[in-house]
Each structure stands twice: as structure tokens, then as C-alpha cells.
Tab-separated table of C-alpha atoms in Angstrom:
chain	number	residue	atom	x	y	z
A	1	UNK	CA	13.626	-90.389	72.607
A	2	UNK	CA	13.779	-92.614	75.807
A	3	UNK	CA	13.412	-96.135	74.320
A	4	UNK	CA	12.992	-97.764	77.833
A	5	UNK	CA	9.621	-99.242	79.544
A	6	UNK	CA	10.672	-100.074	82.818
A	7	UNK	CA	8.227	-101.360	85.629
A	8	UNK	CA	8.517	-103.418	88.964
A	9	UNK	CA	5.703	-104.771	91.451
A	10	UNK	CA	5.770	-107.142	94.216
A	11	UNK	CA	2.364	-109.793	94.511
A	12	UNK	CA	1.607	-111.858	97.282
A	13	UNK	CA	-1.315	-114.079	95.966
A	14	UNK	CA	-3.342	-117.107	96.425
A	15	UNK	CA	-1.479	-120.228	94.480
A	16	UNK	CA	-2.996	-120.804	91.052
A	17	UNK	CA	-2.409	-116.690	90.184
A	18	UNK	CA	-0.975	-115.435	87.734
A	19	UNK	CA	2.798	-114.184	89.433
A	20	UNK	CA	6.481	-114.598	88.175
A	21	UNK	CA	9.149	-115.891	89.972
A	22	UNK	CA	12.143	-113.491	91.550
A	23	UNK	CA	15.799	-114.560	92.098
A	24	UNK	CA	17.491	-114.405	95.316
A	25	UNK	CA	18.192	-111.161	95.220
A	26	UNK	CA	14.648	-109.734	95.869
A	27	UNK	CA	13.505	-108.061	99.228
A	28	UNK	CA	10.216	-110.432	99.197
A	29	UNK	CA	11.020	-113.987	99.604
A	30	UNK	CA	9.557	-116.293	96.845
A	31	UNK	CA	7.296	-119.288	98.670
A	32	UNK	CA	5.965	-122.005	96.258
A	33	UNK	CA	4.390	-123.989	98.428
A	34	UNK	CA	4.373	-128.390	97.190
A	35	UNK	CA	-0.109	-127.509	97.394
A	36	UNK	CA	-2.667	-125.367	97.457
A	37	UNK	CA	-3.009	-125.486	101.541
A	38	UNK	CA	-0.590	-122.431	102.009
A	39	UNK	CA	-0.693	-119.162	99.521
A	40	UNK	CA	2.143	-118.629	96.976
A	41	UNK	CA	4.228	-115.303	97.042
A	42	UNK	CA	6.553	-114.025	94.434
A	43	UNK	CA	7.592	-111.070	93.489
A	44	UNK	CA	8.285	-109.849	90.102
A	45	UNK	CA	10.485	-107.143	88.273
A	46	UNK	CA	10.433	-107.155	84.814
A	47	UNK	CA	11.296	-104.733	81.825
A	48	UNK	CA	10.680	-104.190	78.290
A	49	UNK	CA	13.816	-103.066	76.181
A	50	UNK	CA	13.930	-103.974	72.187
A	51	UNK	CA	16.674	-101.985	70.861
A	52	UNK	CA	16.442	-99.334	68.091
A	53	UNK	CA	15.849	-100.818	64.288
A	54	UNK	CA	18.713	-99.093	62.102
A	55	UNK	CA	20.067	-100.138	58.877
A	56	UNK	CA	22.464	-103.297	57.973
A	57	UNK	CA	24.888	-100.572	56.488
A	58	UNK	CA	28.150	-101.796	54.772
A	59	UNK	CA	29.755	-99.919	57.847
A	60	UNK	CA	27.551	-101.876	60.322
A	61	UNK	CA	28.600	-105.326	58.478
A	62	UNK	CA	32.538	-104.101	58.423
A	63	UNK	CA	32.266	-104.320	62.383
A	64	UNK	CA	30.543	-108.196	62.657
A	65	UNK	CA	32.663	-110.073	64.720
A	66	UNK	CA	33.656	-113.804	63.573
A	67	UNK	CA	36.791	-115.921	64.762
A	68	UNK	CA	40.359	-115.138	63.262
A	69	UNK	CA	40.581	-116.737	59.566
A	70	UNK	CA	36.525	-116.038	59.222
A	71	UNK	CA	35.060	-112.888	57.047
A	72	UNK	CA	31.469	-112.189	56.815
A	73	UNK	CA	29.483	-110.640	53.882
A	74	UNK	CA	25.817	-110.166	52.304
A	75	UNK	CA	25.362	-113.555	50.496
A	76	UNK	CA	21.643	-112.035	49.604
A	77	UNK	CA	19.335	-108.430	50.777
A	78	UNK	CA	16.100	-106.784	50.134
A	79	UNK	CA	14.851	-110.488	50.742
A	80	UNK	CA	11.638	-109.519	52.605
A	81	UNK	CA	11.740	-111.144	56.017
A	82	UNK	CA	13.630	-114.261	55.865
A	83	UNK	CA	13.154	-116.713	58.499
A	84	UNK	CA	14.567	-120.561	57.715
A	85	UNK	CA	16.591	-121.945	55.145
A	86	UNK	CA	17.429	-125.158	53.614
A	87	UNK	CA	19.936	-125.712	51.160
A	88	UNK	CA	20.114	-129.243	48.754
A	89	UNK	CA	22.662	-131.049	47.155
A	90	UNK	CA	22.233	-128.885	44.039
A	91	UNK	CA	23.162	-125.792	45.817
A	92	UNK	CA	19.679	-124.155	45.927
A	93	UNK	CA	18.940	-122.041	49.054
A	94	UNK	CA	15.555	-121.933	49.980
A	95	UNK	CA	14.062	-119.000	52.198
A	96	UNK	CA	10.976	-118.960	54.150
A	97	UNK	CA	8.922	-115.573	54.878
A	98	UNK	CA	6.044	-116.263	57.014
A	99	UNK	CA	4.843	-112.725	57.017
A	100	UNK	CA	4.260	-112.780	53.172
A	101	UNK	CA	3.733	-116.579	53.022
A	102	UNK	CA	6.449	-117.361	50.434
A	103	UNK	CA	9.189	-119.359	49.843
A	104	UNK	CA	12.421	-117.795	47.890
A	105	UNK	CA	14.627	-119.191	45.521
A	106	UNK	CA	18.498	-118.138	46.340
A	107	UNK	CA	21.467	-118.837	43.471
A	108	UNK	CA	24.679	-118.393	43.593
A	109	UNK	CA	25.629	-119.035	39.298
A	110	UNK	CA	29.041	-117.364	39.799
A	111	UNK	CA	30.362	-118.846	42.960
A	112	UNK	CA	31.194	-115.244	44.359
A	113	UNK	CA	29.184	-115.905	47.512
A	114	UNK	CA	26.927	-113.733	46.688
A	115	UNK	CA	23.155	-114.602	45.372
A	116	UNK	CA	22.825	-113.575	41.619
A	117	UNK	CA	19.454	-115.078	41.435
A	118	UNK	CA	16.253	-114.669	43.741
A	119	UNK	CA	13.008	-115.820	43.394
A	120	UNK	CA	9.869	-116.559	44.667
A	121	UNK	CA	8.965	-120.119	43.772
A	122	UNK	CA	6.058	-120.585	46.056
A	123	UNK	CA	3.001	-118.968	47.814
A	124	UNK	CA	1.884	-120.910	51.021
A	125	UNK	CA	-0.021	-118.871	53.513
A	126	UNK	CA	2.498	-118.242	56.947
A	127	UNK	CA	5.238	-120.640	55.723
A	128	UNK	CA	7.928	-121.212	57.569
A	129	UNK	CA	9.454	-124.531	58.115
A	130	UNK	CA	11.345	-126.382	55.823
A	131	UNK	CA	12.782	-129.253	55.062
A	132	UNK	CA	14.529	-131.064	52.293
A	133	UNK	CA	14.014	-135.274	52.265
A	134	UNK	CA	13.740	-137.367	48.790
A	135	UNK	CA	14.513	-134.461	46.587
A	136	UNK	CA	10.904	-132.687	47.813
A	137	UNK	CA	10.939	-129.630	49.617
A	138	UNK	CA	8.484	-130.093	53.168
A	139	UNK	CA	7.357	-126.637	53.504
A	140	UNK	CA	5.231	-126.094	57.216
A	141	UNK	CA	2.798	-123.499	58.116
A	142	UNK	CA	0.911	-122.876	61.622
A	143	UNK	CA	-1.826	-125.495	60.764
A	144	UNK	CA	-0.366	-127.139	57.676
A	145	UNK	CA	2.249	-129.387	56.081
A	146	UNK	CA	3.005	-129.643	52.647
A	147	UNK	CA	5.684	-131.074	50.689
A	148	UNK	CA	6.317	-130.752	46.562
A	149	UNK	CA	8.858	-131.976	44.133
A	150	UNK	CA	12.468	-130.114	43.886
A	151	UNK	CA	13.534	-129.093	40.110
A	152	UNK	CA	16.996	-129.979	39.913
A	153	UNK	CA	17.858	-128.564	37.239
A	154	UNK	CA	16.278	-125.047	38.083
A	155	UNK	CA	15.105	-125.303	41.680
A	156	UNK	CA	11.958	-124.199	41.063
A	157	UNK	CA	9.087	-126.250	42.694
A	158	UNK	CA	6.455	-128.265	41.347
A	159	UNK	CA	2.854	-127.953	43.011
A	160	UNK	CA	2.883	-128.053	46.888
A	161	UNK	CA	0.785	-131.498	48.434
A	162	UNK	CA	-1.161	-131.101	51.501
A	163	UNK	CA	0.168	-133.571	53.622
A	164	UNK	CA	-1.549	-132.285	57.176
A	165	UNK	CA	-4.246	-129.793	57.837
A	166	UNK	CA	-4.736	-130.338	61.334
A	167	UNK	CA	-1.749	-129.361	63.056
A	168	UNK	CA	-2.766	-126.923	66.879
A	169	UNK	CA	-3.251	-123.484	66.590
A	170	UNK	CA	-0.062	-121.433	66.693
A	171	UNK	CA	-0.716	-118.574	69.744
A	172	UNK	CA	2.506	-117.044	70.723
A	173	UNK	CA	4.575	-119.405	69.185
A	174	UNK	CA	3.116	-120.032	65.846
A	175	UNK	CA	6.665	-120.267	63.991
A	176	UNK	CA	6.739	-124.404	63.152
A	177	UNK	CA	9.899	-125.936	62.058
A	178	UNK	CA	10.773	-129.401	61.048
A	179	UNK	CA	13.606	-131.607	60.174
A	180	UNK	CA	13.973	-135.695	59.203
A	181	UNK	CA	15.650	-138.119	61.746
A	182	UNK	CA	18.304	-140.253	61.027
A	183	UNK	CA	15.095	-142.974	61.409
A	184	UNK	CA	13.959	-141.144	58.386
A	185	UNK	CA	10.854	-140.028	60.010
A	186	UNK	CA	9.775	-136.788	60.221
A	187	UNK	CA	10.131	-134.414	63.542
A	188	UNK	CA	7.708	-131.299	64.175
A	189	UNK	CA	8.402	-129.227	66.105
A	190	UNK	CA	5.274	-127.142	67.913
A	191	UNK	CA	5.395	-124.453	70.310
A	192	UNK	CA	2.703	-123.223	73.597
A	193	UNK	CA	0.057	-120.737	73.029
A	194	UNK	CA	1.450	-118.773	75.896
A	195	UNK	CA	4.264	-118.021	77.611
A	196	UNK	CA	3.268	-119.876	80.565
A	197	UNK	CA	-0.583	-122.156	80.981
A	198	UNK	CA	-1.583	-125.764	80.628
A	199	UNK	CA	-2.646	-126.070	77.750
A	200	UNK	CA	-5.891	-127.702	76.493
A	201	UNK	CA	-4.643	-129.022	72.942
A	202	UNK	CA	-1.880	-132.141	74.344
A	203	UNK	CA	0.169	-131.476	70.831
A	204	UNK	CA	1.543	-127.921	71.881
A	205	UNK	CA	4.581	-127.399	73.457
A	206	UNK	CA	5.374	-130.709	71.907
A	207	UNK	CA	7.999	-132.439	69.634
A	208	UNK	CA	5.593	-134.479	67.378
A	209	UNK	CA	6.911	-137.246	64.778
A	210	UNK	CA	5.571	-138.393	62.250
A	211	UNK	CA	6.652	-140.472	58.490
A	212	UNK	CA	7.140	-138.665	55.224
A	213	UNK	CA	4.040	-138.049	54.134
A	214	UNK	CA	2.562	-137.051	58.001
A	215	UNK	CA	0.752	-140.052	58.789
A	216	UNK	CA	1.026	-142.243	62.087
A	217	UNK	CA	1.581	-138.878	64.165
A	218	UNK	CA	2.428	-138.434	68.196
A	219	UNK	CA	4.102	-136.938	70.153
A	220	UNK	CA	7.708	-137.356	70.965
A	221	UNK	CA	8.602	-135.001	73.688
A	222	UNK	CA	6.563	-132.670	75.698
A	223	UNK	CA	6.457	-129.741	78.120
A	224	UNK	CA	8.979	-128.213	75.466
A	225	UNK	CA	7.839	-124.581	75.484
A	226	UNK	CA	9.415	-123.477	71.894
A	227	UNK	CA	11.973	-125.628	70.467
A	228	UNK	CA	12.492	-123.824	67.241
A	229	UNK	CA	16.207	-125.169	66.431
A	230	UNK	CA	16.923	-128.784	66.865
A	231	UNK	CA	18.713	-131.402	64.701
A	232	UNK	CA	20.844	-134.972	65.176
A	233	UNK	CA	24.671	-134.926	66.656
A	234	UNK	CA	26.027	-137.024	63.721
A	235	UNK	CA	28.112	-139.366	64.900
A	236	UNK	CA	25.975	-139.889	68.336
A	237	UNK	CA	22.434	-139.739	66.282
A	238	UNK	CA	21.638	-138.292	69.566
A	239	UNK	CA	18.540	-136.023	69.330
A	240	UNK	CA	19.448	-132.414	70.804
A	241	UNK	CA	17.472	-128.828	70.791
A	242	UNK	CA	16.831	-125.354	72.091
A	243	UNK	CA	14.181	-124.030	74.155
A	244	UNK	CA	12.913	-120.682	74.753
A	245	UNK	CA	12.715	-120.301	78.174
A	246	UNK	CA	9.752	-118.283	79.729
A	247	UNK	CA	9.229	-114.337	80.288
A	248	UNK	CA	8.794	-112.426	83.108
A	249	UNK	CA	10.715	-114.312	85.351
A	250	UNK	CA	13.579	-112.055	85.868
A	251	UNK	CA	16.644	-110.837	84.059
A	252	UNK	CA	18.302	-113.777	84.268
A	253	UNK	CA	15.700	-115.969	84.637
A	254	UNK	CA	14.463	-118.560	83.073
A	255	UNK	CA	17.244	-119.753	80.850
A	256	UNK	CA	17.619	-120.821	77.608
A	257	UNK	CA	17.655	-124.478	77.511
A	258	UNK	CA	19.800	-126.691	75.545
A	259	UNK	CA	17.919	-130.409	75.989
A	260	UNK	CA	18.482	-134.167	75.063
A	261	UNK	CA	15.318	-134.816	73.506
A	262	UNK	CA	14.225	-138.639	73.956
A	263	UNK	CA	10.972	-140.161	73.177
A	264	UNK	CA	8.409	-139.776	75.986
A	265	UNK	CA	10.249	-137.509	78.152
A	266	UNK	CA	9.023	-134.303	79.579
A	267	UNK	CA	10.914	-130.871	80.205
A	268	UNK	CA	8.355	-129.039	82.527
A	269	UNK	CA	7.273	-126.588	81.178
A	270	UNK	CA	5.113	-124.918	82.306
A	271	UNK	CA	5.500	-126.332	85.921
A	272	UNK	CA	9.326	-127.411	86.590
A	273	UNK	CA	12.107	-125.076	84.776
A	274	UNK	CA	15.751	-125.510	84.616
A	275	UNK	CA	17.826	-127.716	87.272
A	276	UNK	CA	14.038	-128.298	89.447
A	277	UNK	CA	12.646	-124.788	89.817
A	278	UNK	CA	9.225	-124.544	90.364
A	279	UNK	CA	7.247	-121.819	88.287
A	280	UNK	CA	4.837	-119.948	90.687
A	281	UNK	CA	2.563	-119.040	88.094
A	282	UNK	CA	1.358	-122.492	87.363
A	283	UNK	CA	0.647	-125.429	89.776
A	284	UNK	CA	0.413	-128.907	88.777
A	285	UNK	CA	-3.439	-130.359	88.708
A	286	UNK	CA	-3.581	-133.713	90.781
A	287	UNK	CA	0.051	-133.969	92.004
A	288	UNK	CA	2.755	-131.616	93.956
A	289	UNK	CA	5.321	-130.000	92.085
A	290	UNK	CA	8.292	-132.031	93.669
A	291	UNK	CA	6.230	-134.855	91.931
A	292	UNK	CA	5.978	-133.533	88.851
A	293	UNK	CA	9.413	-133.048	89.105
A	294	UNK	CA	10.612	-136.223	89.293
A	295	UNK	CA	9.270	-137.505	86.013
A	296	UNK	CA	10.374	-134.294	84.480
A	297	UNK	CA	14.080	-134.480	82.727
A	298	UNK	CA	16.703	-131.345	83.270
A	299	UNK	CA	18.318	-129.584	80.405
A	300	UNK	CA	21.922	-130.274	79.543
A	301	UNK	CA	23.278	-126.806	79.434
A	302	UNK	CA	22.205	-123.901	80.011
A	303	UNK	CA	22.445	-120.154	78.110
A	304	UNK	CA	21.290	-116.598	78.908
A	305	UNK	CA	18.047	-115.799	79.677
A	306	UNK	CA	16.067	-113.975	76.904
A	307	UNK	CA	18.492	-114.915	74.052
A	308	UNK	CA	15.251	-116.440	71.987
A	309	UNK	CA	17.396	-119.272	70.342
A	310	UNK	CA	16.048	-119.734	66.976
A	311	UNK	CA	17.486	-122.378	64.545
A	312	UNK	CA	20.092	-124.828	64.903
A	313	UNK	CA	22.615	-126.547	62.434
A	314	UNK	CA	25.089	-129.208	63.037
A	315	UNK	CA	28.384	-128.387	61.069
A	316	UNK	CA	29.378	-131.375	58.820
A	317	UNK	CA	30.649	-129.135	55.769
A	318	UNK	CA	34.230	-128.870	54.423
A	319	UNK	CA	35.115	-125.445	54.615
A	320	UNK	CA	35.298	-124.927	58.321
A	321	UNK	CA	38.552	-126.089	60.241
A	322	UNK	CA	38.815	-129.774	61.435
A	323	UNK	CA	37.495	-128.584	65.045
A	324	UNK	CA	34.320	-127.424	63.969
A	325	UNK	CA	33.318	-130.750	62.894
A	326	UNK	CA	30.248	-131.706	64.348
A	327	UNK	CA	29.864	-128.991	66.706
A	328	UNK	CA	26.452	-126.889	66.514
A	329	UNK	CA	25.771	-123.522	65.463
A	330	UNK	CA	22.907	-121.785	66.795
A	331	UNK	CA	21.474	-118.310	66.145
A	332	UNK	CA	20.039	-115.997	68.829
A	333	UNK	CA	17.780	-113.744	67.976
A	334	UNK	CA	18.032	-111.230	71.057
A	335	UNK	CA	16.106	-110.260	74.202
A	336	UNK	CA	12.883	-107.853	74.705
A	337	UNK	CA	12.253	-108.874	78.550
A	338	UNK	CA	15.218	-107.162	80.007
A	339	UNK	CA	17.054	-104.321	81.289
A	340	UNK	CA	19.736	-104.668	79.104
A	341	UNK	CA	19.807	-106.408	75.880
A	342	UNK	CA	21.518	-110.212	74.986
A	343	UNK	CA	21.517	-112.470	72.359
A	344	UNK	CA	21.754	-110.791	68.665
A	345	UNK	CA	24.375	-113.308	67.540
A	346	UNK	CA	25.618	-116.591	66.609
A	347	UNK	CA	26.716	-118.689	69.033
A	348	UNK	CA	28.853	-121.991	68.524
A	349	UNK	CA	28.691	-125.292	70.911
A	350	UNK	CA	31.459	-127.175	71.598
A	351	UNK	CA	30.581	-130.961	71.876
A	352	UNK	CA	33.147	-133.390	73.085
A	353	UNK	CA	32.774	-137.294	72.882
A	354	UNK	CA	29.248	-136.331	71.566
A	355	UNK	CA	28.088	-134.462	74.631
A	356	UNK	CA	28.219	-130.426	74.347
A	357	UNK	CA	30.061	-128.671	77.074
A	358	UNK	CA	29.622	-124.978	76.370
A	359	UNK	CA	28.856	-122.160	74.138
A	360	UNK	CA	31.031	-119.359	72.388
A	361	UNK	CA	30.116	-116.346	70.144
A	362	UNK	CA	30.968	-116.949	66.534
A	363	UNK	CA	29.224	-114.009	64.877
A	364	UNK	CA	28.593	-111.143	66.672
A	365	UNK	CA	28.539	-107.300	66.517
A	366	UNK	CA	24.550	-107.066	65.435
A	367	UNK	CA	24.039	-104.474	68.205
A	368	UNK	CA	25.162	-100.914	68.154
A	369	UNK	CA	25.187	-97.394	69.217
A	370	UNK	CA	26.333	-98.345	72.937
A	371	UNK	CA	23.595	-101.525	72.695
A	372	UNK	CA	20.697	-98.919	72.233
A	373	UNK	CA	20.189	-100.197	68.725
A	374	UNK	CA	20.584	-103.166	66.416
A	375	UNK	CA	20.661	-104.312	62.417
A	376	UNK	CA	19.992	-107.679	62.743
A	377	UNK	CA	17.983	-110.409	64.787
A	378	UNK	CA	18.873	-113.360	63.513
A	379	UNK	CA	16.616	-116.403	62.569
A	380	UNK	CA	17.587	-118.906	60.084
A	381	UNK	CA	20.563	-120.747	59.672
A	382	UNK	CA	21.751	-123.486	57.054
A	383	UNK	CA	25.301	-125.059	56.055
A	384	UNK	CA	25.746	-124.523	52.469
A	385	UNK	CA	27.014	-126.212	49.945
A	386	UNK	CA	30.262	-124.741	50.007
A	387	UNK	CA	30.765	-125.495	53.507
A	388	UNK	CA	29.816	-121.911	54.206
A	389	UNK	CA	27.227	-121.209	56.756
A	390	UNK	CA	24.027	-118.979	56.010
A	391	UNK	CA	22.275	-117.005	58.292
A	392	UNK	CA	19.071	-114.959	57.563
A	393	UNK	CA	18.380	-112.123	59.655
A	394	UNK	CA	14.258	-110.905	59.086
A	395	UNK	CA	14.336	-107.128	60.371
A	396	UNK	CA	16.409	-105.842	57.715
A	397	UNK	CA	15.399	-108.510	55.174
A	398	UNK	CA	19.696	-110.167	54.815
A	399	UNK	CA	20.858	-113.499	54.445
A	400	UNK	CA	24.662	-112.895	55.504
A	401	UNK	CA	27.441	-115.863	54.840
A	402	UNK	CA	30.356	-116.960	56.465
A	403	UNK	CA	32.963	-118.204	55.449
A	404	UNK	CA	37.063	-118.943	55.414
A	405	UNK	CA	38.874	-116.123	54.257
């Protein structure tokens, strides 16, 4: 069965159309003019790839990849489709499934590292954020935010609260997540509509922040196009996340971004992407690109384009050698919108003197067959209380740990 779409065209169109962006590479030169006086021309070729589903067999897991002194096993399956996790003091793991709009209860009574106890301990319609603040669980939906009180003893849940009911229409990115500042307020994150428009409601494509119980809201950060992982370095308190960058730009094109989020800056998008590129598809209303450019602020690093980064976790547990110490761990979920597929893995960034300086597989193997298939795209991730690290994986329904052998 040939699992490839494959197409390529070439546009020449007035500016304001809807076009992609080429690399250098292309036979057709890409002109973006600064305004709407000359015509825009791009040309675009772009493919569709997702890899063949197959099972997260004990010989698949045998072949994960993790540094020398690491092993890697099924803390938890048959979990549904696990997206984010947070894990309190007690050692409760808590597992979102937006598709079935619960939250799971994970337990681990025998210290094996694997779950002996799983249950659903709450119903919320497309839940998938959480958060953990005050012994309450903050559990966050496309539209909604609720929090409810944490059972220590059990970690079951009391009654959820409706804290916000207002929150913009999901779109493409409807997947929310959330996380408390070292201010003790509390960060939103909410993704575009699209892959690439203005957008009518000013809260997408935002970092919003609000306190505990969601009231005083704004936003924080805009022209952030899906900032799904993001958290606090914790000796710098600096505020860092990843963005998705945008399809059908190319192979390699646009990005992933790794930014330095700060109140009241914008990253561009849709207009200015990476180190000043201009996107062809959309012009700036009232001002040139170069403008908009200028008040827009450039990512730190840099990662493949098409990785999806997904959720992010600062390491600050025990287990781990002294060098992982407050170094990040983020999970890439894999491409769709290219040739050849990336991502699939966990990836681990180095930060010296608080500032990261670049990125290195730490779990990886998820795609096999010769890259024509895969058993996991991962999602969630979450340091637990053991110092072992969590990730969930929501195609073949695993949370898979790991940990110092």
C-alpha cells in the first residue's frame, strides 16, 4: 500500500493570497514585496507523509533509545489517549484524554514503576490541561477552566469549579495547557484557529495570565502560534516555551521555535517567522512587514521543522545525574507535512548559565520499519515523584517511564 501523498505547484499571485513560502533552493524566486504596490510570488512544494500506526509491542519498546545508565518501560497502557500529566507531592499521576473528556487517576502502591491502579476520577468535556497549585487540580478545556480539590489521601477529586467559561474557540489548535508562575499567577496558554490568518478574536495565538481562580485576565505574549509546552528555568525564573511553527512552508521550513516569553512581546506569527522572514501568505494591515518586524522579538533557538513540540518539563528531580539539573525535556510528537518523517521523540535542552544552547535526543526509537511506520507520538510529559520522567504517548494509549537503571 503506497502510504505517500505527494504534490508540488508553483503560484505567482497578487499579495494578500493565500501562497507558502519556498527556500532557496526553488526554480521560482520568492518576492515578498514591504506593500501591496508590487504582486507577491512564491512557490510552494509540500507533502503529506504520517507514518503507519503499528503496535507499542514489548519488541518495539526493547529498541527505545535513551542515554547510557537510562532504561525505559510501560509505567501504564490501555490508557485511552493520554495527552498531559501532572504529578503532586503525594505521588498521584494525573492523565488528561481530551477525546473522551476525562481525567485518569495513575498509582504506583508497589513502587515497581509500574501503575497498579488506574482510574477515572473525572468527566470534563475535551479536557486537557492541567495543573496542580494549592493542593487543587486546574483542569482546562477548549472554552473552559475549572479547578477542584485534590484527595490526598486517595487522589480522587472532589467536584470540579467553573472558574472561566469564556475562553476563544479552539480551531486547529484547540489543545489548551496551563501552568502557575513563580508570581503564582496562572499562565494559559491558547493557540490560532489556523495555521496561518489574522485572527479576529485578540486572545488566540496568545499566552494569557491570569490569578488562581481566572480573574483579572490578559494577555501576556502574542503572535505565538501554538505554544503547547512551556514552564519557568528555575534558578533564572525566566519564562521559556515551544512553538509550532507553520505548515506548508517547506520541508524545512518554518521551524520549531524555542522563545523567551516576556510580557507584551510579540513573535510574528502570522506575519514575521524565525530570524525576520516574512510569510507570503499574510501581509500586515496598516504597516510594511520590515515594520512589523521590528517590534516583533526572534526565537532563541531553533529545531526541525514539523517536529510539533508538545509539552515541556524542567528537570528538578533527584534521580537524574547532577547534569540534568535544570535542563528541559521536551516531547515531539512527529511530522505530517513532509517528505520524510521527524520528530517522534524526546528531546533534551542543554541550558548553560540559564540560557539553552542546544537540543539532543533522549528517547528515541518511536519510528520503525525503515521510518514507514511508528508506535508512538508523544504528548505529555511530567517529572515524577521518583525523579523519573513520564511521558504519555496518545496513539497507542502508553504512559512510558524513564528512569536510572
Amino acid at each position: 500500500m503506497n502510504l505517500w501523498k505527494k504534490f508540488t505547484f508553483a503560484l505567482a499571485v497578487s499579495a494578500g493570497s493565500l501562497v507558502g513560502c519556498s527556500d532557496d533552493s526553488n526554480d521560482l524566486d520568492t518576492m515578498i514585496p514591504e506593500n501591496e504596490k508590487e504582486p507577491t510570488t512564491a512557490q510552494i512544494q509540500g507533502f503529506v507523509f504520517y507514518p503507519a500506526l503499528t503496535s507499542a509491542t514489548e519488541a518495539n519498546v526493547q529498541q527505545l533509545k535513551v542515554p547510557a545508565g537510562f532504561a525505559v518501560n510501560k509505567f501504564a497502557e490501555g490508557v485511552g489517549k493520554p495527552r498531559i500529566i501532572a504529578v503532586d507531592d503525594a505521588g498521584h499521576v494525573y492523565v488528561s484524554d481530551r477525546a473522551s473528556g476525562t481525567v485518569t487517576l495513575l498509582q504506583d502502591t508497589n513502587n515497581d514503576g509500574k501503575a497498579d491502579i488506574q482510574k477515572i476520577v473525572a468527566t470534563i468535556r475535551q479536557a486537557h490541561g492541567l495543573a496542580i497549585q494549592g493542593g487543587r487540580l486546574y483542569v482546562m478545556s477548549v472554552n473552559e477552566l475549572y479547578s477542584t480539590d485534590i484527595n490526598m489521601a486517595d487522589g480522587t477529586l472532589g467536584r470540579p469549579q467553573l472558574l472561566l467559561s469564556d475562553l476563544p474557540d479552539g480551531g486547529q489548535h484547540p489543545n489548551r495547557t496551563l501552568a502557575f508562575g513563580p508570581d503564582g499567577k496562572l499562565y494559559m496558554s491558547v493557540g490560532s484557529t489556523c495555521n496561518s490568518c489574522p485572527e479576529p478574536n485578540p486572545e488566540n495565538a496568545t499566552m494569557l495570565v491570569a490569578n488562581a481562580d481566572g480573574s483579572d485576565r490578559r494577555i501576556f505574549a502574542k503572535g505565538l502560534r501554538n505554544t503547547i509546552g512551556f514552564g519557568w528555568h528555575p534558578q533564572t525564573k525566566e519564562f521559556w516555551g515551544m512553538d509550532h511553527g507553520i505548515d506548508w512552508l517547506g520541508d524545512d521550513e518554518q521551524q520549531e521555535e524555542l522563545n523567551k516569553i516576556t510580557d507584551g512581546a510579540d513573535y510574528g506569527w502570522p506575519y514575521i517567522y524565525g530570524a525576520g522572514n516574512y510569510n507570503p501568505s499574510d501581509r500586515p494591515s496598516g504597516t510594511t512587514y520590515a515594520e512589523y518586524a521590528k517590534r516583533t522579538t526572534n526565537p532563541t533557538l531553533s529545531y526541525q521543522a514539523h517536529s510539533a513540540p508538545m509539552a515541556m518539563v524542567f528537570y528538578t528531580g533527584t534521580q537524574f545525574p547532577q547534569e540534568y539539573q535544570n535542563d528541559a525535556f521536551v516531547a515531539m510528537r512527529g511530522s505530517w507535512n513532509r517528505s520524510s518523517p521527524v520528530g517522534y521523540k524526546v528531546v533534551r535542552v542543554h541550558f548553560e548559565n540559564g540560557q539553552p544552547t542546544r537540543f539532543d535526543d533522549f528517547l528515541s526509537g518511536f519510528l520503525v520499519n525503515s521510518r514507514n511506520s511508528h508506535f508512538g507520538r508523544l504528548v505529555g510529559l511530567a517529572v515524577n515523584r521518583d525523579g523519573s520522567l513520564l511521558v504519555s504517548d496518545d496513539t497507542n494509549g502508553v504512559i512510558y517511564r524513564v528512569a536510572r537503571q
